[in-house]
Amino acid sequence: MLNLVSILIGLCALLLALVGIIPFPLVPMLNWIAFPIALVGAALGVMSRHSSGRNLNILVMVISGLRLFLTGGLI
Protein backbone atom coordinates (compact mmCIF):
# COMPACT_ATOMS: atom_id res chain seq x y z
CA MET A 1 0.00 0.00 0.00
CA LEU A 2 2.84 2.40 0.79
CA ASN A 3 4.36 1.63 -2.59
CA LEU A 4 1.15 2.67 -4.36
CA VAL A 5 1.03 5.93 -2.38
CA SER A 6 4.69 6.51 -3.17
CA ILE A 7 4.07 5.99 -6.89
CA LEU A 8 1.12 8.40 -6.87
CA ILE A 9 3.18 11.03 -5.07
CA GLY A 10 6.01 10.42 -7.54
CA LEU A 11 3.74 10.91 -10.54
CA CYS A 12 2.47 14.22 -9.15
CA ALA A 13 6.02 15.36 -8.47
CA LEU A 14 7.12 14.20 -11.93
CA LEU A 15 4.38 16.29 -13.52
CA LEU A 16 5.56 19.35 -11.60
CA ALA A 17 9.21 18.65 -12.45
CA LEU A 18 8.50 18.25 -16.16
CA VAL A 19 6.52 21.49 -16.26
CA GLY A 20 9.37 23.12 -14.31
CA ILE A 21 11.79 22.38 -17.15
CA ILE A 22 10.04 24.96 -19.36
CA PRO A 23 12.29 28.05 -19.36
CA PHE A 24 9.58 30.73 -19.03
CA PRO A 25 9.86 33.19 -16.13
CA LEU A 26 8.88 31.74 -12.73
CA VAL A 27 7.83 28.34 -14.15
CA PRO A 28 11.14 26.63 -13.18
CA MET A 29 10.38 27.54 -9.56
CA LEU A 30 8.07 24.51 -9.60
CA ASN A 31 11.21 22.42 -9.12
CA TRP A 32 11.45 23.85 -5.61
CA ILE A 33 8.02 22.32 -4.98
CA ALA A 34 8.63 19.05 -6.84
CA PHE A 35 11.84 18.19 -4.98
CA PRO A 36 10.39 18.04 -1.43
CA ILE A 37 7.28 16.22 -2.67
CA ALA A 38 9.52 13.59 -4.27
CA LEU A 39 11.53 13.41 -1.05
CA VAL A 40 8.37 12.54 0.90
CA GLY A 41 7.46 9.97 -1.75
CA ALA A 42 10.91 8.42 -1.55
CA ALA A 43 10.61 8.18 2.23
CA LEU A 44 7.33 6.32 1.82
CA GLY A 45 8.93 4.15 -0.85
CA VAL A 46 11.73 3.18 1.51
CA MET A 47 9.17 1.97 4.06
CA SER A 48 7.35 -0.20 1.51
CA ARG A 49 8.20 -3.73 0.50
CA HIS A 50 8.78 -2.95 -3.19
CA SER A 51 11.25 -0.50 -4.67
CA SER A 52 9.46 0.92 -7.73
CA GLY A 53 7.94 3.89 -5.88
CA ARG A 54 11.26 4.73 -4.27
CA ASN A 55 13.05 4.54 -7.63
CA LEU A 56 10.47 6.79 -9.34
CA ASN A 57 10.83 9.42 -6.64
CA ILE A 58 14.63 9.26 -6.78
CA LEU A 59 14.40 9.84 -10.54
CA VAL A 60 12.18 12.88 -9.98
CA MET A 61 14.61 14.23 -7.37
CA VAL A 62 17.49 13.81 -9.82
CA ILE A 63 15.58 15.61 -12.60
CA SER A 64 14.48 18.55 -10.46
CA GLY A 65 17.75 18.70 -8.53
CA LEU A 66 19.80 18.72 -11.72
CA ARG A 67 17.63 21.49 -13.15
CA LEU A 68 18.08 23.53 -9.98
CA PHE A 69 21.82 22.85 -9.92
CA LEU A 70 22.39 23.84 -13.55
CA THR A 71 20.49 27.11 -13.28
CA GLY A 72 21.69 28.16 -9.86
CA GLY A 73 18.31 27.45 -8.30
CA LEU A 74 16.68 30.61 -9.58
CA ILE A 75 15.57 30.32 -13.19
PDB file of N, CA and C in Angstrom:
ATOM      1  N   MET A   1       0.813  -1.193   0.000  1.00  0.00           N
ATOM      2  CA  MET A   1       0.000   0.000   0.000  1.00  0.00           C
ATOM      3  C   MET A   1       0.863   1.268   0.000  1.00  0.00           C
ATOM      4  N   LEU A   2       1.946   1.236   0.775  1.00  0.00           N
ATOM      5  CA  LEU A   2       2.835   2.400   0.790  1.00  0.00           C
ATOM      6  C   LEU A   2       3.505   2.609  -0.563  1.00  0.00           C
ATOM      7  N   ASN A   3       3.751   1.513  -1.276  1.00  0.00           N
ATOM      8  CA  ASN A   3       4.365   1.628  -2.590  1.00  0.00           C
ATOM      9  C   ASN A   3       3.419   2.338  -3.560  1.00  0.00           C
ATOM     10  N   LEU A   4       2.138   2.024  -3.490  1.00  0.00           N
ATOM     11  CA  LEU A   4       1.154   2.675  -4.356  1.00  0.00           C
ATOM     12  C   LEU A   4       1.065   4.165  -4.041  1.00  0.00           C
ATOM     13  N   VAL A   5       1.051   4.513  -2.771  1.00  0.00           N
ATOM     14  CA  VAL A   5       1.027   5.926  -2.381  1.00  0.00           C
ATOM     15  C   VAL A   5       2.304   6.628  -2.848  1.00  0.00           C
ATOM     16  N   SER A   6       3.420   5.947  -2.728  1.00  0.00           N
ATOM     17  CA  SER A   6       4.691   6.508  -3.173  1.00  0.00           C
ATOM     18  C   SER A   6       4.700   6.747  -4.681  1.00  0.00           C
ATOM     19  N   ILE A   7       4.144   5.818  -5.432  1.00  0.00           N
ATOM     20  CA  ILE A   7       4.073   5.986  -6.895  1.00  0.00           C
ATOM     21  C   ILE A   7       3.164   7.154  -7.259  1.00  0.00           C
ATOM     22  N   LEU A   8       2.029   7.288  -6.580  1.00  0.00           N
ATOM     23  CA  LEU A   8       1.119   8.401  -6.868  1.00  0.00           C
ATOM     24  C   LEU A   8       1.773   9.743  -6.538  1.00  0.00           C
ATOM     25  N   ILE A   9       2.460   9.805  -5.424  1.00  0.00           N
ATOM     26  CA  ILE A   9       3.180  11.033  -5.074  1.00  0.00           C
ATOM     27  C   ILE A   9       4.274  11.311  -6.103  1.00  0.00           C
ATOM     28  N   GLY A  10       4.952  10.262  -6.544  1.00  0.00           N
ATOM     29  CA  GLY A  10       6.009  10.423  -7.542  1.00  0.00           C
ATOM     30  C   GLY A  10       5.490  10.915  -8.880  1.00  0.00           C
ATOM     31  N   LEU A  11       4.322  10.440  -9.271  1.00  0.00           N
ATOM     32  CA  LEU A  11       3.739  10.905 -10.536  1.00  0.00           C
ATOM     33  C   LEU A  11       3.344  12.372 -10.459  1.00  0.00           C
ATOM     34  N   CYS A  12       2.800  12.799  -9.318  1.00  0.00           N
ATOM     35  CA  CYS A  12       2.470  14.217  -9.152  1.00  0.00           C
ATOM     36  C   CYS A  12       3.726  15.074  -9.168  1.00  0.00           C
ATOM     37  N   ALA A  13       4.765  14.613  -8.484  1.00  0.00           N
ATOM     38  CA  ALA A  13       6.025  15.360  -8.467  1.00  0.00           C
ATOM     39  C   ALA A  13       6.678  15.367  -9.844  1.00  0.00           C
ATOM     40  N   LEU A  14       6.556  14.263 -10.582  1.00  0.00           N
ATOM     41  CA  LEU A  14       7.116  14.202 -11.930  1.00  0.00           C
ATOM     42  C   LEU A  14       6.422  15.191 -12.846  1.00  0.00           C
ATOM     43  N   LEU A  15       5.114  15.315 -12.725  1.00  0.00           N
ATOM     44  CA  LEU A  15       4.377  16.287 -13.525  1.00  0.00           C
ATOM     45  C   LEU A  15       4.870  17.703 -13.230  1.00  0.00           C
ATOM     46  N   LEU A  16       5.051  18.023 -11.962  1.00  0.00           N
ATOM     47  CA  LEU A  16       5.558  19.349 -11.605  1.00  0.00           C
ATOM     48  C   LEU A  16       6.987  19.560 -12.114  1.00  0.00           C
ATOM     49  N   ALA A  17       7.818  18.528 -12.014  1.00  0.00           N
ATOM     50  CA  ALA A  17       9.209  18.655 -12.453  1.00  0.00           C
ATOM     51  C   ALA A  17       9.296  18.823 -13.966  1.00  0.00           C
ATOM     52  N   LEU A  18       8.462  18.115 -14.703  1.00  0.00           N
ATOM     53  CA  LEU A  18       8.505  18.249 -16.162  1.00  0.00           C
ATOM     54  C   LEU A  18       7.992  19.607 -16.611  1.00  0.00           C
ATOM     55  N   VAL A  19       6.986  20.142 -15.935  1.00  0.00           N
ATOM     56  CA  VAL A  19       6.523  21.494 -16.255  1.00  0.00           C
ATOM     57  C   VAL A  19       7.593  22.510 -15.856  1.00  0.00           C
ATOM     58  N   GLY A  20       8.324  22.217 -14.780  1.00  0.00           N
ATOM     59  CA  GLY A  20       9.374  23.118 -14.314  1.00  0.00           C
ATOM     60  C   GLY A  20      10.577  23.203 -15.225  1.00  0.00           C
ATOM     61  N   ILE A  21      10.677  22.321 -16.205  1.00  0.00           N
ATOM     62  CA  ILE A  21      11.789  22.377 -17.154  1.00  0.00           C
ATOM     63  C   ILE A  21      11.586  23.495 -18.179  1.00  0.00           C
ATOM     64  N   ILE A  22      10.346  23.910 -18.391  1.00  0.00           N
ATOM     65  CA  ILE A  22      10.040  24.965 -19.359  1.00  0.00           C
ATOM     66  C   ILE A  22      10.715  26.261 -18.918  1.00  0.00           C
ATOM     67  N   PRO A  23      11.491  26.892 -19.788  1.00  0.00           N
ATOM     68  CA  PRO A  23      12.294  28.052 -19.364  1.00  0.00           C
ATOM     69  C   PRO A  23      11.569  29.397 -19.402  1.00  0.00           C
ATOM     70  N   PHE A  24      10.280  29.456 -19.139  1.00  0.00           N
ATOM     71  CA  PHE A  24       9.584  30.732 -19.033  1.00  0.00           C
ATOM     72  C   PHE A  24       9.787  31.293 -17.634  1.00  0.00           C
ATOM     73  N   PRO A  25       9.626  32.597 -17.453  1.00  0.00           N
ATOM     74  CA  PRO A  25       9.859  33.187 -16.127  1.00  0.00           C
ATOM     75  C   PRO A  25       8.942  32.573 -15.058  1.00  0.00           C
ATOM     76  N   LEU A  26       9.514  32.262 -13.936  1.00  0.00           N
ATOM     77  CA  LEU A  26       8.880  31.739 -12.729  1.00  0.00           C
ATOM     78  C   LEU A  26       8.344  30.313 -12.845  1.00  0.00           C
ATOM     79  N   VAL A  27       8.293  29.727 -14.022  1.00  0.00           N
ATOM     80  CA  VAL A  27       7.834  28.342 -14.150  1.00  0.00           C
ATOM     81  C   VAL A  27       8.860  27.362 -13.574  1.00  0.00           C
ATOM     82  N   PRO A  28      10.171  27.569 -13.762  1.00  0.00           N
ATOM     83  CA  PRO A  28      11.135  26.633 -13.177  1.00  0.00           C
ATOM     84  C   PRO A  28      11.133  26.611 -11.649  1.00  0.00           C
ATOM     85  N   MET A  29      10.473  27.562 -11.015  1.00  0.00           N
ATOM     86  CA  MET A  29      10.378  27.543  -9.556  1.00  0.00           C
ATOM     87  C   MET A  29       9.544  26.361  -9.068  1.00  0.00           C
ATOM     88  N   LEU A  30       8.820  25.706  -9.973  1.00  0.00           N
ATOM     89  CA  LEU A  30       8.072  24.507  -9.602  1.00  0.00           C
ATOM     90  C   LEU A  30       8.996  23.383  -9.150  1.00  0.00           C
ATOM     91  N   ASN A  31      10.255  23.441  -9.565  1.00  0.00           N
ATOM     92  CA  ASN A  31      11.214  22.420  -9.121  1.00  0.00           C
ATOM     93  C   ASN A  31      11.459  22.509  -7.624  1.00  0.00           C
ATOM     94  N   TRP A  32      11.323  23.704  -7.054  1.00  0.00           N
ATOM     95  CA  TRP A  32      11.452  23.846  -5.606  1.00  0.00           C
ATOM     96  C   TRP A  32      10.289  23.177  -4.888  1.00  0.00           C
ATOM     97  N   ILE A  33       9.169  23.016  -5.560  1.00  0.00           N
ATOM     98  CA  ILE A  33       8.018  22.319  -4.980  1.00  0.00           C
ATOM     99  C   ILE A  33       8.112  20.822  -5.257  1.00  0.00           C
ATOM    100  N   ALA A  34       8.576  20.461  -6.445  1.00  0.00           N
ATOM    101  CA  ALA A  34       8.632  19.047  -6.835  1.00  0.00           C
ATOM    102  C   ALA A  34       9.667  18.271  -6.024  1.00  0.00           C
ATOM    103  N   PHE A  35      10.771  18.900  -5.683  1.00  0.00           N
ATOM    104  CA  PHE A  35      11.842  18.186  -4.977  1.00  0.00           C
ATOM    105  C   PHE A  35      11.406  17.699  -3.593  1.00  0.00           C
ATOM    106  N   PRO A  36      10.814  18.558  -2.738  1.00  0.00           N
ATOM    107  CA  PRO A  36      10.389  18.037  -1.430  1.00  0.00           C
ATOM    108  C   PRO A  36       9.242  17.036  -1.511  1.00  0.00           C
ATOM    109  N   ILE A  37       8.367  17.194  -2.504  1.00  0.00           N
ATOM    110  CA  ILE A  37       7.283  16.224  -2.672  1.00  0.00           C
ATOM    111  C   ILE A  37       7.876  14.860  -3.027  1.00  0.00           C
ATOM    112  N   ALA A  38       8.864  14.854  -3.913  1.00  0.00           N
ATOM    113  CA  ALA A  38       9.522  13.595  -4.274  1.00  0.00           C
ATOM    114  C   ALA A  38      10.296  13.023  -3.095  1.00  0.00           C
ATOM    115  N   LEU A  39      10.815  13.876  -2.241  1.00  0.00           N
ATOM    116  CA  LEU A  39      11.532  13.408  -1.053  1.00  0.00           C
ATOM    117  C   LEU A  39      10.582  12.680  -0.097  1.00  0.00           C
ATOM    118  N   VAL A  40       9.384  13.205   0.073  1.00  0.00           N
ATOM    119  CA  VAL A  40       8.373  12.538   0.904  1.00  0.00           C
ATOM    120  C   VAL A  40       7.971  11.211   0.264  1.00  0.00           C
ATOM    121  N   GLY A  41       7.794  11.210  -1.050  1.00  0.00           N
ATOM    122  CA  GLY A  41       7.455   9.972  -1.750  1.00  0.00           C
ATOM    123  C   GLY A  41       8.554   8.929  -1.644  1.00  0.00           C
ATOM    124  N   ALA A  42       9.801   9.364  -1.686  1.00  0.00           N
ATOM    125  CA  ALA A  42      10.908   8.425  -1.550  1.00  0.00           C
ATOM    126  C   ALA A  42      10.965   7.856  -0.136  1.00  0.00           C
ATOM    127  N   ALA A  43      10.639   8.673   0.853  1.00  0.00           N
ATOM    128  CA  ALA A  43      10.613   8.179   2.233  1.00  0.00           C
ATOM    129  C   ALA A  43       9.525   7.121   2.398  1.00  0.00           C
ATOM    130  N   LEU A  44       8.377   7.342   1.779  1.00  0.00           N
ATOM    131  CA  LEU A  44       7.331   6.323   1.824  1.00  0.00           C
ATOM    132  C   LEU A  44       7.739   5.081   1.045  1.00  0.00           C
ATOM    133  N   GLY A  45       8.459   5.280  -0.054  1.00  0.00           N
ATOM    134  CA  GLY A  45       8.928   4.148  -0.849  1.00  0.00           C
ATOM    135  C   GLY A  45       9.951   3.298  -0.126  1.00  0.00           C
ATOM    136  N   VAL A  46      10.741   3.924   0.741  1.00  0.00           N
ATOM    137  CA  VAL A  46      11.728   3.180   1.515  1.00  0.00           C
ATOM    138  C   VAL A  46      11.025   2.273   2.533  1.00  0.00           C
ATOM    139  N   MET A  47       9.896   2.748   3.055  1.00  0.00           N
ATOM    140  CA  MET A  47       9.173   1.966   4.058  1.00  0.00           C
ATOM    141  C   MET A  47       8.344   0.835   3.456  1.00  0.00           C
ATOM    142  N   SER A  48       8.163   0.839   2.136  1.00  0.00           N
ATOM    143  CA  SER A  48       7.347  -0.205   1.514  1.00  0.00           C
ATOM    144  C   SER A  48       8.193  -1.434   1.192  1.00  0.00           C
ATOM    145  N   ARG A  49       7.518  -2.473   0.791  1.00  0.00           N
ATOM    146  CA  ARG A  49       8.195  -3.732   0.498  1.00  0.00           C
ATOM    147  C   ARG A  49       8.851  -3.724  -0.886  1.00  0.00           C
ATOM    148  N   HIS A  50       8.256  -2.999  -1.824  1.00  0.00           N
ATOM    149  CA  HIS A  50       8.778  -2.951  -3.192  1.00  0.00           C
ATOM    150  C   HIS A  50       9.597  -1.683  -3.391  1.00  0.00           C
ATOM    151  N   SER A  51      10.345  -1.630  -4.477  1.00  0.00           N
ATOM    152  CA  SER A  51      11.245  -0.496  -4.673  1.00  0.00           C
ATOM    153  C   SER A  51      10.862   0.404  -5.847  1.00  0.00           C
ATOM    154  N   SER A  52       9.779   0.121  -6.536  1.00  0.00           N
ATOM    155  CA  SER A  52       9.460   0.919  -7.726  1.00  0.00           C
ATOM    156  C   SER A  52       9.058   2.348  -7.362  1.00  0.00           C
ATOM    157  N   GLY A  53       8.314   2.547  -6.295  1.00  0.00           N
ATOM    158  CA  GLY A  53       7.939   3.894  -5.877  1.00  0.00           C
ATOM    159  C   GLY A  53       9.140   4.702  -5.443  1.00  0.00           C
ATOM    160  N   ARG A  54      10.038   4.062  -4.699  1.00  0.00           N
ATOM    161  CA  ARG A  54      11.259   4.735  -4.270  1.00  0.00           C
ATOM    162  C   ARG A  54      12.091   5.143  -5.473  1.00  0.00           C
ATOM    163  N   ASN A  55      12.233   4.242  -6.450  1.00  0.00           N
ATOM    164  CA  ASN A  55      13.049   4.539  -7.629  1.00  0.00           C
ATOM    165  C   ASN A  55      12.454   5.670  -8.456  1.00  0.00           C
ATOM    166  N   LEU A  56      11.121   5.705  -8.587  1.00  0.00           N
ATOM    167  CA  LEU A  56      10.474   6.787  -9.335  1.00  0.00           C
ATOM    168  C   LEU A  56      10.741   8.122  -8.662  1.00  0.00           C
ATOM    169  N   ASN A  57      10.622   8.175  -7.357  1.00  0.00           N
ATOM    170  CA  ASN A  57      10.833   9.421  -6.645  1.00  0.00           C
ATOM    171  C   ASN A  57      12.298   9.855  -6.671  1.00  0.00           C
ATOM    172  N   ILE A  58      13.206   8.905  -6.645  1.00  0.00           N
ATOM    173  CA  ILE A  58      14.626   9.256  -6.778  1.00  0.00           C
ATOM    174  C   ILE A  58      14.893   9.844  -8.160  1.00  0.00           C
ATOM    175  N   LEU A  59      14.266   9.292  -9.187  1.00  0.00           N
ATOM    176  CA  LEU A  59      14.404   9.841 -10.541  1.00  0.00           C
ATOM    177  C   LEU A  59      13.881  11.275 -10.605  1.00  0.00           C
ATOM    178  N   VAL A  60      12.747  11.527  -9.987  1.00  0.00           N
ATOM    179  CA  VAL A  60      12.182  12.883  -9.975  1.00  0.00           C
ATOM    180  C   VAL A  60      13.107  13.831  -9.216  1.00  0.00           C
ATOM    181  N   MET A  61      13.683  13.375  -8.111  1.00  0.00           N
ATOM    182  CA  MET A  61      14.610  14.226  -7.367  1.00  0.00           C
ATOM    183  C   MET A  61      15.860  14.534  -8.188  1.00  0.00           C
ATOM    184  N   VAL A  62      16.323  13.566  -8.970  1.00  0.00           N
ATOM    185  CA  VAL A  62      17.492  13.808  -9.824  1.00  0.00           C
ATOM    186  C   VAL A  62      17.150  14.821 -10.915  1.00  0.00           C
ATOM    187  N   ILE A  63      15.979  14.679 -11.530  1.00  0.00           N
ATOM    188  CA  ILE A  63      15.578  15.608 -12.596  1.00  0.00           C
ATOM    189  C   ILE A  63      15.443  17.026 -12.056  1.00  0.00           C
ATOM    190  N   SER A  64      14.685  17.193 -10.976  1.00  0.00           N
ATOM    191  CA  SER A  64      14.475  18.548 -10.461  1.00  0.00           C
ATOM    192  C   SER A  64      15.750  19.094  -9.806  1.00  0.00           C
ATOM    193  N   GLY A  65      16.502  18.240  -9.140  1.00  0.00           N
ATOM    194  CA  GLY A  65      17.754  18.700  -8.534  1.00  0.00           C
ATOM    195  C   GLY A  65      18.783  19.109  -9.567  1.00  0.00           C
ATOM    196  N   LEU A  66      18.872  18.361 -10.652  1.00  0.00           N
ATOM    197  CA  LEU A  66      19.797  18.720 -11.722  1.00  0.00           C
ATOM    198  C   LEU A  66      19.397  20.037 -12.377  1.00  0.00           C
ATOM    199  N   ARG A  67      18.116  20.231 -12.571  1.00  0.00           N
ATOM    200  CA  ARG A  67      17.625  21.490 -13.150  1.00  0.00           C
ATOM    201  C   ARG A  67      17.941  22.664 -12.219  1.00  0.00           C
ATOM    202  N   LEU A  68      17.743  22.473 -10.936  1.00  0.00           N
ATOM    203  CA  LEU A  68      18.076  23.529  -9.979  1.00  0.00           C
ATOM    204  C   LEU A  68      19.573  23.780  -9.916  1.00  0.00           C
ATOM    205  N   PHE A  69      20.357  22.718  -9.981  1.00  0.00           N
ATOM    206  CA  PHE A  69      21.816  22.855  -9.924  1.00  0.00           C
ATOM    207  C   PHE A  69      22.359  23.590 -11.148  1.00  0.00           C
ATOM    208  N   LEU A  70      21.864  23.243 -12.322  1.00  0.00           N
ATOM    209  CA  LEU A  70      22.393  23.844 -13.552  1.00  0.00           C
ATOM    210  C   LEU A  70      22.030  25.309 -13.701  1.00  0.00           C
ATOM    211  N   THR A  71      20.908  25.713 -13.125  1.00  0.00           N
ATOM    212  CA  THR A  71      20.490  27.105 -13.283  1.00  0.00           C
ATOM    213  C   THR A  71      20.737  27.945 -12.039  1.00  0.00           C
ATOM    214  N   GLY A  72      21.411  27.401 -11.060  1.00  0.00           N
ATOM    215  CA  GLY A  72      21.686  28.159  -9.857  1.00  0.00           C
ATOM    216  C   GLY A  72      20.511  28.241  -8.921  1.00  0.00           C
ATOM    217  N   GLY A  73      19.467  27.487  -9.182  1.00  0.00           N
ATOM    218  CA  GLY A  73      18.309  27.452  -8.300  1.00  0.00           C
ATOM    219  C   GLY A  73      17.320  28.577  -8.486  1.00  0.00           C
ATOM    220  N   LEU A  74      17.555  29.454  -9.444  1.00  0.00           N
ATOM    221  CA  LEU A  74      16.678  30.607  -9.583  1.00  0.00           C
ATOM    222  C   LEU A  74      15.775  30.542 -10.803  1.00  0.00           C
ATOM    223  N   ILE A  75      16.374  30.284 -11.981  1.00  0.00           N
ATOM    224  CA  ILE A  75      15.572  30.323 -13.187  1.00  0.00           C
ATOM    225  C   ILE A  75      15.373  28.959 -13.762  1.00  0.00           C
TER     226      ILE A  75
END
